[in-house]
């Protein structure tokens, strides 16, 4: 099955996500304008700067069609700033920043401190231990009953799922481990790429 997964590419760490997806036998499509959303089986919202992404999503005309697709059930994986975009409320956000509200979480921006306070940690997840790279990471401060916690760090949720939406507070694309992306493609999105080559590029 040819699987097409979009990677929002208006700002942020989209290239590394596209590489991981290619290693998993998935066609990665950079999404910069509304017509790039056509025919996608799923989409990844990368880390970066959620305030800038929010503005660029509006100015490129992507916000409304993407919002419609996400609420219509298009599987989505949001990481770091991407997780902020998927939540229902943003704490310490800018007044003009918005979120899609597909995962019932309240997320505090930059809750672990500044760039210099970025850290790496091993996380216990539903798919085994995963090495997480946290860069000015957001913290999930509250979550609703429909939210499943799939990974924790220091007893705080750092990977969550609600239906076909998955989010991680860290940057899984920066670890040499494709398991979370694989979990997203096969279990959350229910897709089966024709070939899965997890040995590619030494991953
Ligand atoms: N602090 C960033 C924000 O608020 C997120 C950081 C990241 O994505 N690495 O958008």
Coordinates of N, CA, C and O and ligand atoms in Angstrom, one line a residue, residues 47-51 80-81 84 109-110 135-136 171, ligand 1:
X47 N 8.0 19.9 15.7 CA 8.4 20.9 16.7 C 8.9 22.1 16.0 O 9.2 22.1 14.7
X48 N 9.1 23.1 16.7 CA 9.5 24.4 16.2 C 9.0 25.5 17.1 O 9.2 25.4 18.3
X49 N 8.3 26.5 16.6 CA 7.8 27.6 17.4 C 6.3 27.7 17.1 O 5.9 28.1 16.0
X50 N 5.5 27.3 18.1 CA 4.1 27.2 17.9 C 3.4 28.5 17.6 O 2.4 28.6 16.8
X51 N 4.0 29.6 18.1 CA 3.4 30.9 17.8 C 3.5 31.3 16.3 O 2.6 31.7 15.7
X80 N 6.1 18.3 20.2 CA 6.6 19.5 20.8 C 5.7 20.7 20.4 O 4.5 20.7 20.8
X81 N 6.1 21.6 19.6 CA 5.2 22.7 19.2 C 4.0 22.1 18.5 O 2.9 22.6 18.6
X84 N 1.5 21.3 21.0 CA 0.8 22.6 21.5 C -0.4 22.9 20.5 O -1.5 23.2 20.9
X109 N 3.5 26.2 27.5 CA 4.6 26.4 26.7 C 5.9 26.6 27.5 O 5.8 27.2 28.6
X110 N 7.0 26.1 27.0 CA 8.3 26.3 27.6 C 8.3 26.0 29.1 O 9.0 26.7 29.9
X135 N 13.3 19.9 23.9 CA 13.9 21.2 23.6 C 12.8 22.3 23.9 O 11.8 22.3 23.2
X136 N 13.0 23.1 24.9 CA 12.0 24.1 25.3 C 10.6 23.4 25.3 O 9.7 23.9 24.7
X171 N 11.0 15.6 20.9 CA 11.3 15.4 19.5 C 11.7 14.0 19.1 O 12.9 13.7 19.1
Ligands
LIG1 N1 8.7 26.3 22.9 C1 8.2 26.0 21.6 C2 6.8 26.6 21.4 O1 6.2 27.1 22.3 C3 8.2 24.5 21.3 C4 9.6 24.0 21.3 C5 9.8 22.9 20.3 O2 8.9 22.6 19.5 N2 11.0 22.4 20.4 O3 6.2 26.5 20.3

